[in-house]
Coordinates of C-alpha atoms in Angstrom, one line a residue:
L25 CA 114.6 42.3 -98.8
R26 CA 116.6 38.9 -100.1
D27 CA 118.6 40.9 -102.3
R28 CA 120.0 43.0 -99.8
L29 CA 120.3 40.6 -96.9
P30 CA 121.2 37.1 -98.0
V31 CA 119.2 34.1 -96.3
R32 CA 119.8 30.5 -96.1
V33 CA 117.3 28.0 -94.6
V34 CA 118.6 25.1 -93.0
D35 CA 116.0 22.2 -91.9
S36 CA 117.7 20.9 -88.8
R37 CA 115.5 17.9 -88.3
S38 CA 116.0 17.9 -84.9
V39 CA 114.8 19.4 -81.4
T40 CA 116.5 21.3 -78.2
M41 CA 120.0 20.8 -78.0
G42 CA 120.3 18.9 -81.6
L43 CA 119.5 22.2 -83.0
G44 CA 121.2 24.4 -80.4
M45 CA 124.6 22.3 -81.4
M46 CA 124.1 23.2 -84.7
V47 CA 123.5 26.7 -84.0
L48 CA 126.7 26.6 -82.2
A49 CA 128.7 25.1 -84.7
A50 CA 127.0 27.9 -87.4
A51 CA 127.9 30.9 -84.9
R52 CA 131.8 29.7 -84.8
A53 CA 131.7 29.5 -88.5
A54 CA 130.4 33.2 -88.7
E55 CA 133.0 33.9 -85.8
A56 CA 135.4 32.6 -87.9
G57 CA 134.8 34.9 -90.8
G58 CA 132.7 32.5 -92.6
G59 CA 130.0 34.0 -95.1
V60 CA 126.5 33.0 -95.5
D61 CA 127.0 30.0 -97.7
E62 CA 129.6 28.7 -95.0
V63 CA 127.7 29.2 -92.1
A64 CA 124.8 27.3 -93.7
A65 CA 126.9 24.6 -94.8
A66 CA 128.2 24.1 -91.0
A67 CA 124.9 23.6 -89.9
D68 CA 124.0 21.2 -93.0
D69 CA 126.6 19.4 -92.5
L70 CA 125.7 18.2 -89.0
V71 CA 122.1 17.7 -89.7
P72 CA 122.4 14.0 -91.1
R73 CA 124.9 13.2 -88.3
T74 CA 122.9 14.5 -85.1
R75 CA 121.6 12.2 -82.7
V76 CA 118.7 12.9 -80.1
Y77 CA 117.4 10.5 -77.6
G78 CA 115.5 10.8 -74.4
T79 CA 113.4 8.4 -71.7
L80 CA 110.5 9.6 -70.0
D81 CA 109.4 9.2 -66.5
T82 CA 106.0 8.3 -67.2
L83 CA 103.6 7.9 -70.2
E84 CA 101.2 10.3 -68.5
N85 CA 102.0 13.1 -70.6
L86 CA 101.8 11.5 -73.9
K87 CA 98.3 10.3 -72.9
K88 CA 97.1 13.7 -71.9
G89 CA 98.3 15.2 -75.3
G90 CA 96.8 12.4 -77.2
R91 CA 100.2 11.0 -78.0
I92 CA 99.0 7.4 -77.1
G93 CA 96.0 5.8 -75.6
A94 CA 94.7 5.4 -71.7
A95 CA 94.9 1.7 -72.0
Q96 CA 98.9 1.9 -73.1
A97 CA 99.9 4.6 -70.5
L98 CA 98.0 2.3 -67.8
L99 CA 99.9 -0.9 -68.9
G100 CA 103.3 1.3 -68.9
S101 CA 102.6 2.6 -65.6
L102 CA 101.6 -0.7 -64.4
L103 CA 104.8 -2.4 -66.1
S104 CA 107.0 0.6 -64.6
V105 CA 108.1 0.9 -68.2
K106 CA 110.5 3.9 -69.1
P107 CA 110.1 4.6 -73.0
V108 CA 113.4 5.9 -74.7
I109 CA 112.5 7.9 -77.5
E110 CA 114.7 9.1 -80.5
V111 CA 114.0 12.1 -82.8
R112 CA 115.0 10.5 -86.4
D113 CA 114.7 12.6 -89.6
G114 CA 112.6 15.2 -88.1
A115 CA 110.0 12.7 -86.1
V116 CA 110.0 11.5 -82.5
E117 CA 110.1 7.8 -83.1
P118 CA 109.7 5.0 -79.9
G119 CA 112.9 3.2 -78.8
P120 CA 113.4 0.4 -76.5
K121 CA 111.2 0.3 -73.5
Q122 CA 113.3 0.1 -70.4
R123 CA 111.6 -1.6 -67.1
T124 CA 113.5 1.1 -64.7
R125 CA 114.7 4.6 -64.7
A126 CA 118.4 3.3 -64.2
R127 CA 118.3 1.0 -67.4
A128 CA 116.8 3.9 -69.1
L129 CA 119.6 5.7 -68.2
A130 CA 122.2 3.3 -68.7
W131 CA 121.0 2.4 -72.2
L132 CA 121.2 6.6 -73.1
A133 CA 125.1 6.3 -71.9
D134 CA 125.8 3.0 -73.7
K135 CA 124.1 4.6 -77.0
V136 CA 126.5 7.4 -76.7
A137 CA 129.5 5.4 -76.3
A138 CA 128.6 3.0 -79.1
D139 CA 127.9 5.9 -81.4
S140 CA 131.5 7.5 -80.5
P141 CA 130.2 11.1 -80.5
A142 CA 132.5 13.6 -82.5
G143 CA 132.3 16.6 -80.0
D144 CA 130.4 17.4 -77.3
V145 CA 127.4 15.9 -75.8
A146 CA 124.7 17.6 -74.3
V147 CA 122.6 16.3 -71.4
I148 CA 119.0 17.7 -71.5
S149 CA 117.0 17.9 -68.7
G150 CA 113.1 18.5 -67.8
E151 CA 113.8 19.1 -64.0
A152 CA 115.1 15.5 -63.9
P153 CA 116.9 14.7 -60.2
D154 CA 119.3 12.2 -61.6
V155 CA 121.1 14.6 -64.1
E156 CA 124.3 13.9 -62.2
T157 CA 123.5 10.1 -62.3
L158 CA 123.5 10.2 -66.3
C159 CA 126.7 12.6 -66.3
E160 CA 128.7 9.6 -64.1
L161 CA 127.5 7.1 -66.5
L162 CA 128.3 8.9 -69.5
T163 CA 131.9 10.1 -68.1
R164 CA 132.9 6.2 -68.2
H165 CA 133.3 6.9 -71.9
L166 CA 134.0 10.4 -72.5
P167 CA 135.8 13.1 -70.7
R168 CA 133.4 15.5 -68.2
E169 CA 134.7 18.4 -70.2
R170 CA 132.7 17.6 -73.3
L171 CA 129.5 17.6 -71.4
V172 CA 127.1 20.2 -71.9
I173 CA 124.2 20.5 -69.7
A174 CA 121.1 22.3 -70.9
D175 CA 117.4 22.6 -69.7
L176 CA 114.5 21.0 -71.7
G177 CA 112.2 23.4 -73.9
A178 CA 108.8 24.3 -72.8
V179 CA 107.3 23.0 -76.2
I180 CA 109.2 19.7 -75.6
G181 CA 108.7 19.4 -71.7
T182 CA 104.7 19.9 -72.1
H183 CA 104.8 16.9 -74.2
A184 CA 107.5 14.6 -72.5
G185 CA 106.7 15.8 -68.7
P186 CA 109.0 16.4 -65.8
R187 CA 111.8 14.4 -65.3
T188 CA 112.2 13.8 -69.0
I189 CA 116.1 13.5 -69.7
G190 CA 118.0 12.7 -72.7
V191 CA 121.4 13.5 -74.9
A192 CA 122.3 14.8 -78.0
Y193 CA 125.2 14.8 -80.1
Q194 CA 126.9 14.2 -83.6
V195 CA 128.6 11.1 -85.1
A196 CA 131.6 11.7 -87.1

């Protein structure tokens, strides 16, 4: 089948809209008449430039999934810690711990501004009630037309939990 249908494998090393934005770039390359190599190259080019950050509302789901221990989850809830996570090189890495939800959202917006994204910025929500708040923080740094609002997928949402919110974008 491979001699009849050309296939290229691209490891996005990303999740959620980090991957989704690569797929959109590949689709645009195909729509512009690019062959399989050009389409794969469009996605490959974005792999090292893609950034995905998010903040969790609680550590409870990470505890239930065995990602952290009960003591760490309890301490986090007592201190009202809102952990920030990053998808880096295909793995979820801990980021800075913010003491409040407002500080976590501000950190996400400031991170996007500091990185100067090259294109659109996806705001990803797992039923987060403060999507508009994050969008307002982001529009201090970039036009509203560059924001893409997306739902968090079921697999990531299961581990991260409800009210998870994040951003995905590519740097130049």
